[in-house]
Amino acid sequence: MVVLGKEMRVKVRIWGTLRKPAKPENVMEEIPSGMTLKEFLNSLHNLIDLNDVFFVIVNGVRIDRADSSKIKLMDGDTIAVVPVAGGG
Amino acid sequence: MYAYCGKLLNVDLSKGKMWVEDLPEDLVDAYLGGRGINAKLLWDYVKPDTNPLGPSNVIIFGAGVLSGTSAPSCGRTTITTKSPETNIFLKTSGGGYFAHEMKFAGYDHILIQGSSENPVYLWIEDDSAEIRDASEVWNKDVRETNRILEEKLGEDIHTACIGQGGENLVKFASVMVDVYSAAARGGAGAVMGSKKLKAIAIRGTGSVKVKEPKEFGRLVKDVREALFRDTSAQSLFTFGTSGSVAAINETYAFPTYNYKKGHIENVYNLSGQCLVNEGYLKRRRGCGSCSISSHRYTTIDSGKYAGTCTGGPEYETLCALGGGTGATDTASVIKANELCNRYGIDTISTGSVIGWAMECYERGVLTKEDVDFELNWGDGDAVVEMVRKIAFRDGIGDILAEGVKRAAEKFGKDSWKWAIQAKGLEQSRVETRASKGYALAFAVNPRGPDHLHTEPIAEFGLSPEAKALVEKITGDEKYANPYLTEKRAEIVVWHEDCYAVTEILGFCAFATTWAYAVNPENMAKMYSLATGRELSESELMNYGRKTLTLEKCFNVRAGLTRKDDVLPWRLMNEPAPEGPPKGMMNSKEELSGMLDEYYTLHGWDLKTGWPTRETLESLGMTDIAKELERMGKLPT
């Protein structure tokens, strides 16, 4: 259970963005309870180019970045930042 | 004719003869070109009882109508034949510069029939074409074959050839176009091997004339600039198709361990990011007139596999030879890819049969005595060795070279349940349990469960362009959701039409159904300006519909019905094991509902899945309807 005001831990894997790819490491981050996905992404500004195009995947579900301010992160969440890519 | 050469080169290997005929105007009117005309020629030449590996089968090379012009990313050659792996329709496609060179030499299509007694290759230089002895290159791999042919004929030739896989009639042997581009699926390489046709080498010094060069040039410039701006095209340039590994694995839709799992640890080693960061990627290659350059060229500079160099690896290869077998050491996957390309065998099917064999080994259906060595999940060296055994039909490789369906029949027990195939073709690496549009597209694909006949990736809504396309097709962007079954039929049929048009004209599907900068509207304009034959967007898309319908009719004539439009047993009966897709399945009921909608949209009979007379006549295919009626294959 998340208790408001306490810190919680999320797992982060940053693959970077299209113009700034990165080698992902599994990192546990402590973040304030109640933090939104958008706030969390903004906190990564040193690691990713926020103006670039990338996917955000929370617990295996791709989140539209337009919705990121509505998503409240939960203790134990896994967040992946992945460059847009595709093809078969 | 503008844009067209107006010529069809015929080759009869049994008689040792070649002759050129004018491309019949009514054939162009009926099926336009490229994949469309290929399909009609196959329909005319190959009958249901034709042995795919006998002299009566034909193999047809079709250059895109706009290949050889400056149209962007328009260098695809369609290869059409009857598949020895599935015994049904096969269309496969290669890139490189072969299509351009065919056009520069003066041919829209090359049709090869008969079989030679001794190994031969075709040498085509403009008007001159000859059948030459190939004993010097027989038994040679694809790279060596090309090196020798270039020494003899010049470095500026372009080729389509087979390796030992095709010579040994591996049922999923590929035709390798310009060394690195694999026309891989369904065994067109084995058809060449059965004809003792090692290669086609071609040099053309002519040019392709367009009707309205200034307007055409302006439009091409606009389309090319749109491609440069397209995010998806940029990502294909930066990471290649391998860039999608990370996102797909993160969403638990990356089929691993023979589709037992949807995710793998250490996936970084299989990712496009790894290829770039760790120095494997040496350069990016574009096919003729390409503005994307998604193709990779990688090497291994140190360690056990030092000296390896190959085109790729692509997403499908990394997933099939890597994830599918649990092997995550980058070097062994690149090495296995290199060998597949050298021997000329399909990386998707090769990875699939090896993954299947590993599961057999785990379950005790296969033993160490059967295999000659341990075959445990994740053993990349075993994968590399198994590639060689398959290409040379050595030991168990002889059975695996028949494809997973026949191998399962041979080894029996329940192994057919984890043979990831339908219609006899190994499914390409899409978790169809969690992407319903792909599930439908794969089930109805005339060549089997595969993404390169219809690529409805728009259903994921990954980009604003993809969402806009889904809205255009369905009326609402909310249908850009791969978990929905609703509106999948509409999305699939649009993509079928578009994909067929793409390959009629010679474009790459990455430019039309992953990036969307080349679209039916500007393709119709490019066609009209280049040829002087005015076509609207809907008229052009109708040619796509006709082509797909004729390919379907080829299978109907061969005896296929609705019951064949299925997916691999595991995906229809075992739920996805983990992550958000957990519990999802391609159940018979779910698929049946989508099939009803799909057949209805096409105007096909719901009971048999066959096109009706009315549908065929409305498409201008009365001749096809008559033949099907004569054979009792028209719905009553």
XYZ file of C-alpha atoms in Angstrom:
724
model
C 0.000 0.000 0.000
C 1.203 3.476 -0.760
C 1.072 5.906 2.080
C 0.801 9.516 0.986
C 3.810 11.611 1.767
C 6.123 8.616 2.026
C 8.645 7.718 -0.601
C 8.114 4.752 -2.862
C 10.327 2.757 -5.139
C 9.938 2.245 -8.863
C 12.089 0.281 -11.285
C 13.341 2.257 -14.285
C 14.875 1.129 -17.563
C 15.983 3.914 -19.865
C 16.601 2.889 -23.447
C 16.784 6.543 -24.377
C 15.183 8.334 -27.269
C 15.557 8.292 -31.012
C 18.331 10.873 -31.007
C 19.816 9.935 -27.670
C 19.781 6.150 -27.274
C 21.109 4.620 -24.097
C 22.120 1.287 -22.709
C 19.412 0.370 -20.229
C 20.230 -0.505 -16.652
C 17.709 -1.707 -14.130
C 17.667 1.151 -11.662
C 15.542 1.416 -8.538
C 14.487 5.004 -7.973
C 12.971 6.438 -4.837
C 10.287 8.937 -5.689
C 7.749 10.879 -3.664
C 4.415 9.198 -3.250
C 1.746 10.542 -5.555
C 4.175 11.550 -8.291
C 2.678 11.528 -11.767
C 4.309 9.890 -14.731
C 4.763 13.290 -16.349
C 6.556 14.649 -13.281
C 8.728 11.593 -13.196
C 9.647 11.899 -16.891
C 10.515 15.563 -16.344
C 12.856 14.485 -13.559
C 14.776 12.445 -16.135
C 15.651 15.505 -18.219
C 19.367 14.910 -17.773
C 19.063 11.398 -19.180
C 16.583 11.787 -22.013
C 15.734 14.446 -24.534
C 12.173 15.303 -23.570
C 11.574 17.004 -26.909
C 12.417 13.847 -28.802
C 9.967 11.098 -29.674
C 9.923 8.081 -27.378
C 7.609 5.510 -25.881
C 6.852 5.198 -22.206
C 5.882 1.748 -21.021
C 4.577 1.261 -17.480
C 4.269 -2.327 -16.276
C 4.247 -3.551 -19.869
C 1.580 -1.133 -21.064
C 2.496 1.630 -23.475
C 1.241 4.978 -22.225
C 0.359 7.823 -24.547
C 2.554 10.688 -23.372
C -0.415 13.001 -23.655
C -1.913 11.006 -20.772
C 1.211 11.033 -18.615
C -0.030 13.792 -16.302
C -3.059 11.656 -15.448
C -1.033 8.603 -14.462
C -0.073 8.403 -10.795
C 2.868 6.102 -10.236
C 2.531 3.295 -7.721
C 5.053 1.599 -5.482
C 6.756 -1.213 -7.411
C 5.926 0.113 -10.872
C 8.314 -0.656 -13.709
C 8.850 2.221 -16.107
C 10.661 1.865 -19.429
C 11.606 4.730 -21.722
C 12.158 3.398 -25.219
C 12.976 5.100 -28.519
C 10.317 4.919 -31.196
C 11.249 2.079 -33.509
C 9.605 -0.531 -35.575
C 9.385 -2.717 -38.606
C 9.488 -6.448 -39.111
C 4.885 2.570 -72.968
C 6.213 4.870 -70.306
C 7.658 3.554 -67.015
C 7.089 0.037 -68.313
C 9.647 -1.685 -70.503
C 6.835 -3.629 -72.129
C 8.864 -6.833 -72.216
C 8.626 -10.245 -70.616
C 11.711 -12.467 -70.738
C 10.832 -16.168 -70.957
C 13.272 -18.874 -69.987
C 12.697 -22.596 -70.508
C 15.461 -24.447 -68.712
C 14.343 -27.881 -69.954
C 14.765 -26.784 -73.559
C 17.649 -24.431 -72.872
C 15.804 -21.613 -74.640
C 15.134 -17.964 -73.909
C 12.838 -15.599 -75.756
C 11.349 -12.169 -75.270
C 7.722 -11.310 -75.771
C 5.853 -8.037 -75.526
C 4.088 -7.632 -72.239
C 0.461 -8.059 -73.328
C -1.468 -4.810 -73.029
C -4.533 -6.615 -71.703
C -2.423 -8.169 -68.945
C -1.266 -4.704 -67.917
C -4.852 -3.450 -68.008
C -5.991 -6.366 -65.888
C -3.235 -6.616 -63.248
C -1.063 -3.531 -63.746
C 2.378 -5.038 -63.072
C 4.834 -6.287 -60.431
C 3.123 -8.575 -57.941
C -0.205 -8.318 -59.814
C 1.051 -9.598 -63.166
C 3.217 -12.156 -61.377
C 0.078 -13.577 -59.737
C -1.721 -13.856 -63.076
C 1.230 -15.563 -64.751
C 1.413 -18.067 -61.891
C -2.330 -18.698 -62.178
C -1.943 -19.366 -65.908
C 1.125 -21.604 -65.716
C 0.790 -23.581 -62.492
C -2.052 -25.975 -61.765
C -3.157 -27.613 -58.495
C -1.306 -30.840 -59.243
C 1.959 -29.117 -60.169
C 4.873 -30.390 -58.119
C 6.546 -27.268 -56.677
C 9.950 -28.889 -57.127
C 9.213 -30.296 -60.572
C 9.881 -28.760 -63.976
C 6.257 -27.647 -64.385
C 6.506 -25.124 -61.589
C 7.517 -21.634 -62.656
C 9.317 -18.888 -60.808
C 8.567 -15.336 -61.849
C 10.588 -12.232 -61.113
C 8.599 -9.004 -61.376
C 10.110 -5.541 -61.123
C 7.837 -2.851 -59.748
C 6.193 -0.634 -62.334
C 7.946 2.423 -60.901
C 11.253 0.687 -60.143
C 13.983 2.249 -62.217
C 12.452 5.696 -61.858
C 13.385 8.166 -59.126
C 10.357 7.183 -56.999
C 11.665 6.846 -53.415
C 12.185 3.444 -51.768
C 10.957 1.711 -54.897
C 13.468 -1.060 -55.492
C 11.521 -4.205 -54.727
C 11.443 -7.305 -56.897
C 8.495 -9.628 -56.356
C 9.238 -13.317 -56.771
C 6.202 -15.539 -57.264
C 6.016 -19.309 -57.414
C 4.271 -22.311 -55.902
C 5.821 -22.964 -52.503
C 7.496 -26.293 -51.840
C 7.027 -25.754 -48.131
C 3.275 -25.092 -48.173
C 2.228 -26.399 -51.620
C 0.216 -23.208 -52.099
C 0.707 -19.691 -53.394
C 3.998 -17.986 -52.636
C 4.995 -14.420 -53.149
C 8.239 -13.227 -51.691
C 10.193 -10.069 -52.222
C 13.761 -8.841 -52.321
C 15.377 -5.416 -52.278
C 18.794 -4.364 -53.461
C 19.097 -3.007 -56.996
C 17.840 -6.010 -58.906
C 14.478 -4.493 -59.857
C 16.130 -1.341 -61.149
C 18.614 -3.382 -63.129
C 15.858 -5.513 -64.686
C 14.213 -2.353 -65.898
C 17.480 -0.855 -67.148
C 18.065 -4.082 -69.077
C 14.607 -3.736 -70.558
C 12.408 -6.282 -68.754
C 9.401 -5.918 -66.489
C 9.154 -9.634 -65.755
C 11.267 -12.767 -66.097
C 9.404 -16.081 -66.185
C 11.410 -19.259 -65.707
C 9.975 -22.691 -66.415
C 11.406 -26.176 -66.839
C 14.466 -27.639 -65.157
C 18.039 -27.900 -66.281
C 19.936 -31.179 -65.984
C 23.123 -29.440 -64.977
C 23.670 -26.347 -62.846
C 23.205 -23.132 -64.800
C 22.900 -19.410 -64.280
C 21.298 -16.746 -66.412
C 23.394 -13.894 -67.664
C 21.338 -10.999 -68.901
C 22.921 -7.902 -70.352
C 20.382 -5.649 -72.026
C 19.128 -7.445 -75.162
C 21.528 -10.304 -74.739
C 20.496 -13.174 -72.504
C 22.051 -16.579 -72.180
C 21.960 -19.707 -70.073
C 25.458 -20.464 -68.808
C 27.115 -23.368 -67.063
C 27.197 -22.835 -63.291
C 29.401 -25.713 -62.217
C 31.998 -23.229 -60.987
C 29.577 -21.689 -58.475
C 27.496 -24.740 -57.568
C 28.135 -25.790 -53.946
C 29.326 -22.276 -53.220
C 27.674 -20.027 -50.668
C 25.925 -16.809 -51.632
C 28.859 -14.497 -50.968
C 31.345 -16.720 -52.769
C 28.961 -17.145 -55.691
C 28.641 -13.407 -56.035
C 32.376 -12.893 -55.774
C 33.012 -15.358 -58.586
C 30.240 -13.954 -60.781
C 31.529 -10.427 -60.248
C 35.022 -11.539 -61.223
C 33.671 -13.004 -64.428
C 31.044 -10.425 -65.319
C 32.091 -7.209 -63.608
C 31.481 -5.582 -60.245
C 28.461 -3.644 -61.463
C 26.229 -6.672 -61.982
C 23.191 -7.325 -59.799
C 22.143 -10.786 -58.811
C 19.507 -13.066 -57.396
C 21.050 -16.353 -56.339
C 20.773 -19.329 -54.036
C 23.212 -20.887 -51.601
C 23.610 -24.490 -50.544
C 20.200 -24.336 -48.847
C 18.455 -23.909 -52.180
C 20.668 -26.493 -53.857
C 19.813 -28.981 -51.103
C 16.107 -28.202 -51.485
C 15.680 -26.930 -47.939
C 11.960 -26.211 -47.969
C 12.505 -22.704 -46.643
C 15.509 -21.796 -48.768
C 15.671 -18.176 -49.776
C 16.585 -16.334 -52.935
C 19.272 -13.845 -51.950
C 19.007 -10.624 -53.888
C 22.205 -8.609 -54.246
C 23.867 -10.798 -51.591
C 22.116 -9.457 -48.506
C 18.420 -9.003 -49.239
C 16.574 -12.233 -48.578
C 13.445 -13.132 -50.497
C 13.154 -15.648 -47.795
C 9.809 -17.091 -46.950
C 8.276 -20.278 -48.308
C 11.206 -21.754 -50.187
C 11.545 -19.925 -53.496
C 15.248 -20.785 -53.232
C 14.403 -24.497 -53.292
C 12.385 -23.942 -56.474
C 15.490 -22.424 -58.079
C 17.534 -25.321 -56.704
C 15.143 -27.880 -58.192
C 15.593 -26.189 -61.561
C 19.378 -26.285 -61.086
C 19.275 -22.527 -61.482
C 22.021 -21.099 -59.303
C 21.673 -17.424 -60.122
C 20.420 -14.682 -62.329
C 23.046 -12.053 -63.016
C 21.975 -8.906 -64.775
C 23.376 -5.671 -66.092
C 21.253 -3.035 -67.745
C 22.497 0.108 -69.393
C 19.194 1.549 -70.483
C 16.896 3.900 -68.630
C 13.251 4.156 -67.732
C 11.296 6.953 -69.321
C 8.440 8.673 -67.553
C 5.613 10.493 -69.310
C 5.639 13.756 -67.370
C 9.197 14.053 -66.063
C 8.943 17.516 -64.548
C 5.736 16.962 -62.628
C 6.813 13.465 -61.657
C 10.143 14.816 -60.392
C 8.428 17.491 -58.308
C 6.076 14.985 -56.729
C 8.895 12.532 -56.035
C 10.850 15.303 -54.314
C 7.869 16.100 -52.077
C 7.326 12.445 -51.177
C 11.003 11.930 -50.465
C 11.084 14.948 -48.178
C 8.000 13.647 -46.370
C 9.812 10.356 -45.843
C 12.817 12.165 -44.391
C 10.514 13.921 -41.901
C 8.701 10.754 -40.890
C 9.646 9.650 -37.356
C 9.189 5.986 -38.187
C 11.471 6.272 -41.196
C 14.065 8.017 -39.044
C 13.918 5.231 -36.482
C 14.338 2.629 -39.213
C 17.453 4.483 -40.331
C 18.879 4.819 -36.817
C 18.195 1.362 -35.399
C 16.777 -0.638 -38.285
C 13.962 -3.040 -37.576
C 16.031 -4.293 -34.635
C 15.130 -1.071 -32.838
C 11.685 -2.446 -32.112
C 13.002 -5.340 -30.002
C 13.171 -3.229 -26.824
C 9.641 -1.841 -26.985
C 8.093 -5.161 -27.965
C 9.912 -7.004 -25.180
C 8.922 -4.334 -22.648
C 5.273 -4.906 -23.597
C 5.610 -8.694 -23.233
C 4.821 -9.251 -26.901
C 8.254 -10.574 -27.901
C 7.737 -14.275 -28.695
C 10.506 -16.179 -26.965
C 11.218 -19.820 -26.168
C 9.149 -21.032 -29.120
C 6.243 -18.742 -28.166
C 6.109 -20.134 -24.626
C 6.973 -16.701 -23.266
C 6.523 -13.113 -24.372
C 9.588 -11.620 -22.771
C 13.258 -12.339 -22.221
C 15.879 -11.118 -19.796
C 19.095 -9.681 -21.261
C 17.131 -8.420 -24.218
C 19.607 -5.567 -24.619
C 21.948 -8.044 -26.340
C 19.324 -8.575 -29.048
C 18.445 -4.932 -29.543
C 19.241 -2.419 -32.235
C 20.682 -0.232 -29.493
C 23.203 -2.958 -28.700
C 24.205 -3.326 -32.343
C 24.899 0.418 -32.461
C 26.438 0.904 -28.998
C 28.634 -2.188 -28.969
C 30.139 -1.581 -32.394
C 28.548 -4.445 -34.334
C 26.823 -2.097 -36.760
C 29.267 -0.998 -39.438
C 27.025 0.681 -41.953
C 23.501 1.203 -43.115
C 22.493 0.187 -46.586
C 19.705 1.410 -48.776
C 18.140 -0.481 -51.665
C 17.713 1.150 -55.067
C 16.300 4.705 -54.743
C 15.707 4.245 -51.015
C 15.261 7.208 -48.713
C 15.103 5.132 -45.506
C 18.131 2.792 -45.521
C 16.852 0.467 -42.815
C 19.135 -2.359 -43.816
C 22.074 -3.108 -41.504
C 25.531 -4.399 -42.164
C 27.210 -5.864 -39.102
C 30.505 -7.490 -38.280
C 32.043 -9.245 -35.288
C 35.581 -8.064 -34.666
C 36.693 -10.172 -31.700
C 36.012 -13.394 -29.837
C 35.058 -16.797 -31.102
C 33.059 -15.505 -34.053
C 35.521 -12.789 -35.122
C 35.494 -12.265 -38.862
C 31.748 -12.695 -39.187
C 30.129 -10.124 -41.439
C 26.571 -10.063 -42.678
C 23.545 -8.076 -43.644
C 21.148 -7.728 -40.721
C 20.240 -8.837 -38.173
C 16.654 -7.685 -38.524
C 13.971 -7.788 -35.844
C 12.561 -11.070 -37.116
C 15.995 -12.678 -37.131
C 16.878 -11.494 -33.636
C 13.559 -12.795 -32.375
C 13.605 -16.122 -34.241
C 17.259 -17.139 -33.866
C 17.737 -15.283 -30.566
C 14.603 -14.877 -28.458
C 12.876 -17.899 -29.954
C 15.698 -20.187 -28.878
C 16.470 -18.271 -25.682
C 19.919 -17.381 -27.038
C 20.902 -13.878 -26.019
C 24.558 -13.641 -26.825
C 24.730 -11.171 -29.656
C 27.663 -12.764 -31.455
C 26.087 -16.182 -31.884
C 22.882 -14.662 -33.228
C 24.820 -12.554 -35.747
C 26.831 -15.648 -36.684
C 23.670 -17.718 -37.182
C 22.282 -14.860 -39.287
C 25.440 -14.791 -41.375
C 25.251 -18.518 -42.037
C 21.563 -18.339 -42.974
C 22.405 -15.610 -45.481
C 25.444 -17.417 -46.837
C 23.620 -20.735 -47.210
C 20.457 -18.968 -48.340
C 17.875 -20.139 -45.825
C 15.115 -18.151 -44.142
C 16.104 -16.871 -40.705
C 12.488 -16.892 -39.475
C 11.775 -20.510 -40.388
C 15.270 -21.612 -39.356
C 14.888 -20.047 -35.914
C 11.387 -21.495 -35.636
C 12.407 -25.074 -36.372
C 15.359 -24.811 -33.987
C 13.128 -23.379 -31.225
C 10.647 -26.169 -31.860
C 13.443 -28.766 -31.698
C 14.640 -27.261 -28.404
C 11.183 -27.667 -26.950
C 11.113 -31.252 -28.250
C 14.440 -31.792 -26.508
C 13.186 -30.291 -23.276
C 10.124 -32.541 -23.371
C 12.050 -35.679 -24.294
C 10.607 -36.033 -27.796
C 14.129 -35.559 -29.110
C 17.197 -36.942 -27.413
C 20.910 -36.232 -27.580
C 21.245 -39.268 -29.857
C 18.750 -37.720 -32.303
C 20.511 -34.363 -32.322
C 24.195 -35.354 -31.935
C 24.647 -32.799 -29.155
C 22.799 -31.141 -26.292
C 20.067 -28.817 -27.504
C 19.201 -26.687 -24.522
C 17.419 -23.371 -24.459
C 19.778 -20.442 -24.709
C 22.692 -22.300 -26.278
C 23.725 -19.947 -29.075
C 26.549 -22.207 -30.246
C 24.060 -25.041 -30.704
C 21.896 -22.703 -32.782
C 24.855 -21.890 -35.027
C 25.661 -25.571 -35.480
C 22.036 -26.402 -36.172
C 21.890 -23.804 -38.970
C 24.695 -25.650 -40.723
C 23.038 -29.033 -40.224
C 19.788 -27.747 -41.731
C 21.405 -26.128 -44.771
C 23.361 -29.293 -45.556
C 20.602 -31.678 -44.442
C 23.064 -33.290 -42.065
C 21.584 -35.717 -39.530
C 18.518 -34.258 -37.852
C 18.967 -31.226 -40.106
C 17.565 -33.315 -42.937
C 14.233 -33.525 -41.138
C 14.219 -29.948 -39.857
C 14.934 -28.763 -43.416
C 11.436 -29.972 -44.308
C 9.901 -27.269 -42.118
C 8.312 -27.569 -38.718
C 5.014 -29.064 -39.904
C 6.611 -32.050 -41.601
C 9.201 -32.398 -38.826
C 6.383 -32.646 -36.274
C 4.690 -35.311 -38.384
C 7.951 -37.222 -38.388
C 8.682 -37.015 -34.659
C 5.052 -37.367 -33.621
C 3.731 -37.388 -30.055
C 2.282 -33.975 -29.238
C 5.054 -32.077 -30.998
C 2.594 -30.708 -33.569
C 1.046 -28.667 -30.771
C 4.169 -26.585 -30.357
C 4.928 -26.417 -34.075
C 4.266 -22.709 -34.599
C 2.913 -22.940 -38.125
C -0.261 -22.681 -40.148
C -0.737 -23.620 -43.804
C 2.707 -25.235 -43.373
C 4.563 -21.929 -42.896
C 6.311 -21.011 -39.651
C 4.664 -17.919 -38.202
C 6.742 -14.765 -38.212
C 7.529 -13.239 -34.844
C 4.401 -11.398 -33.846
C 2.490 -12.163 -30.637
C -0.829 -12.435 -32.421
C -2.590 -13.335 -29.175
C -2.176 -9.691 -28.183
C -2.588 -8.070 -31.600
C -5.870 -9.043 -33.135
C -5.415 -7.291 -36.460
C -2.215 -9.200 -37.047
C -3.998 -12.391 -35.974
C -6.622 -11.935 -38.670
C -4.074 -10.832 -41.274
C -1.916 -13.882 -40.576
C -4.837 -16.322 -40.658
C -6.005 -15.157 -44.095
C -2.614 -14.480 -45.681
C -2.451 -16.601 -48.870
C 1.143 -17.594 -48.157
C 0.656 -18.445 -44.488
C 0.946 -16.661 -41.127
C 3.347 -13.927 -41.971
C 3.646 -10.152 -41.756
C 4.952 -9.429 -45.245
C 1.691 -9.638 -47.125
C -0.238 -7.360 -44.824
C 1.395 -5.270 -42.114
C -1.422 -3.716 -40.054
C 0.924 -2.141 -37.530
C -1.282 0.942 -37.575
C -3.568 -0.911 -35.167
C -1.022 -0.134 -32.426
C -1.450 3.615 -33.001
C 2.239 4.167 -32.366
C 2.447 7.497 -34.171
C 0.086 10.348 -35.012
C 0.201 9.156 -38.633
C -0.848 5.644 -37.594
C -3.759 6.967 -35.554
C -4.845 9.176 -38.457
C -4.781 6.178 -40.760
C -6.914 4.100 -38.395
C -9.358 6.994 -38.228
C -9.410 7.190 -42.024
C -10.146 3.468 -42.290
C -12.583 3.008 -39.387
C -13.926 6.496 -38.722
C -12.479 6.708 -35.207
C -8.931 6.647 -33.877
C -10.133 4.779 -30.772
C -9.835 1.636 -32.895
C -6.066 2.058 -32.857
C -5.973 -0.609 -30.167
C -4.537 -4.042 -30.951
C -6.520 -5.740 -28.176
C -9.829 -5.014 -29.955
C -11.372 -7.421 -32.434
C -13.816 -4.786 -33.619
C -12.917 -3.133 -36.949
C -9.940 -5.452 -37.452
C -11.412 -6.693 -40.741
C -11.564 -3.138 -42.101
C -8.006 -2.443 -41.002
C -6.719 -5.700 -42.491
C -8.477 -5.323 -45.843
C -7.172 -1.775 -46.278
C -3.650 -2.964 -45.533
C -3.995 -5.903 -47.918
C -4.966 -3.556 -50.728
C -2.244 -1.065 -49.871
C 0.451 -3.710 -49.495
C -0.434 -5.266 -52.851
C -0.357 -1.858 -54.552
C 2.978 -1.169 -52.865
C 4.415 -4.316 -54.428
C 2.766 -3.837 -57.807
C 4.562 -0.525 -58.113
C 7.793 -1.759 -56.476
C 7.738 0.305 -53.302
C 9.009 -0.989 -49.980
C 6.321 -1.688 -47.394
C 8.321 0.300 -44.837
C 7.505 3.433 -46.832
C 3.769 2.707 -46.984
C 2.713 0.651 -43.977
C 5.216 1.534 -41.289
C 6.110 5.030 -42.316
C 3.169 6.443 -44.226
C 4.781 9.104 -46.394
C 4.173 7.014 -49.499
C 0.427 6.461 -49.584
C -2.236 5.318 -52.036
C -3.014 8.886 -53.047
C 0.517 9.861 -54.019
C 1.212 6.389 -55.420
C -1.736 6.864 -57.812
C -0.364 10.264 -58.822
C 3.154 8.920 -59.302
C 1.787 6.056 -61.392
C -0.321 8.378 -63.530
C 2.482 10.882 -64.152
C 5.058 8.194 -64.839
C 2.980 6.072 -67.199
C 0.513 8.520 -68.706
C -2.198 6.034 -67.727
C -4.508 7.983 -65.459
C -5.486 6.129 -62.264
C -7.348 7.426 -59.239
C -6.503 6.339 -55.694
C -9.540 4.050 -55.551
C -8.812 2.549 -58.966
C -5.263 1.835 -57.856
C -6.431 0.251 -54.593
C -8.807 -1.874 -56.657
C -5.790 -3.365 -58.409
C -4.477 -4.285 -54.975
C -7.781 -5.996 -54.183
C -7.703 -7.880 -57.471
C -4.179 -9.090 -56.883
C -4.891 -10.358 -53.377
C -8.107 -11.977 -54.610
C -6.302 -13.788 -57.410
C -3.665 -15.041 -54.966
C -6.501 -16.285 -52.787
C -8.117 -17.965 -55.815
C -4.872 -19.812 -56.518
C -5.275 -21.454 -53.103
C -9.009 -22.021 -53.585
C -8.247 -23.854 -56.812
C -5.666 -25.920 -54.903
C -8.371 -27.036 -52.480
C -8.096 -24.652 -49.534
C -11.222 -23.580 -47.679
C -12.205 -21.562 -44.633
C -10.874 -24.291 -42.342
C -7.351 -23.464 -43.537
C -7.583 -19.849 -42.395
C -6.246 -20.555 -38.923
C -3.289 -19.783 -36.703
C -0.796 -22.090 -35.003
C -2.395 -24.438 -32.465
C -0.500 -23.018 -29.495
C -1.739 -19.505 -30.156
C -5.338 -20.687 -30.562
C -5.307 -22.916 -27.482
C -2.740 -21.724 -24.951
C -3.121 -18.285 -23.376
C -0.249 -15.797 -23.447
C 1.697 -16.433 -20.260
C 2.757 -13.093 -18.833
C 2.529 -9.324 -18.712
C -0.440 -7.369 -20.029
C -1.196 -9.972 -22.754
C -1.514 -12.671 -20.057
C -4.597 -14.789 -20.681
C -5.141 -13.582 -24.242
C -5.565 -16.129 -26.988
C -6.470 -16.426 -30.650
C -9.412 -18.650 -29.793
C -11.364 -20.356 -32.533
C -14.455 -18.348 -31.628
C -12.646 -15.026 -31.632
C -10.975 -15.743 -34.955
C -14.215 -17.008 -36.451
C -15.979 -13.746 -35.677
C -13.247 -11.722 -37.356
C -13.222 -14.087 -40.351
C -16.968 -13.576 -40.850
C -16.455 -9.823 -40.988
C -13.424 -10.166 -43.233
C -15.110 -12.480 -45.765
C -18.171 -10.249 -45.770
C -16.072 -7.182 -46.549
C -14.429 -9.039 -49.413
C -17.709 -10.460 -50.704
C -16.575 -14.017 -50.086
C -18.763 -16.927 -49.045
C -18.895 -17.352 -45.264
C -19.135 -21.130 -45.316
C -16.269 -21.921 -47.673
C -14.275 -18.695 -47.528
C -14.301 -18.680 -51.340
C -14.816 -15.551 -53.468
C -18.279 -15.524 -55.027
C -19.039 -15.183 -58.712
C -20.502 -11.720 -58.146
C -17.381 -10.545 -56.344
C -15.062 -11.889 -59.010
C -17.143 -10.403 -61.816
C -17.282 -7.018 -60.111
C -13.477 -7.054 -60.003
C -13.262 -7.878 -63.708
C -12.196 -11.465 -63.020
C -14.846 -13.314 -65.002
C -12.227 -15.637 -66.483
C -11.119 -16.661 -63.015
C -14.734 -17.249 -61.935
C -15.289 -19.474 -64.968
C -12.303 -21.656 -64.216
C -13.242 -21.960 -60.554
C -16.791 -22.875 -61.570
C -15.481 -25.538 -63.917
C -13.538 -27.005 -61.009
C -16.469 -26.837 -58.610
C -14.794 -24.135 -56.552
C -17.373 -21.406 -56.814
C -19.728 -21.085 -53.849
C -23.243 -22.187 -54.716
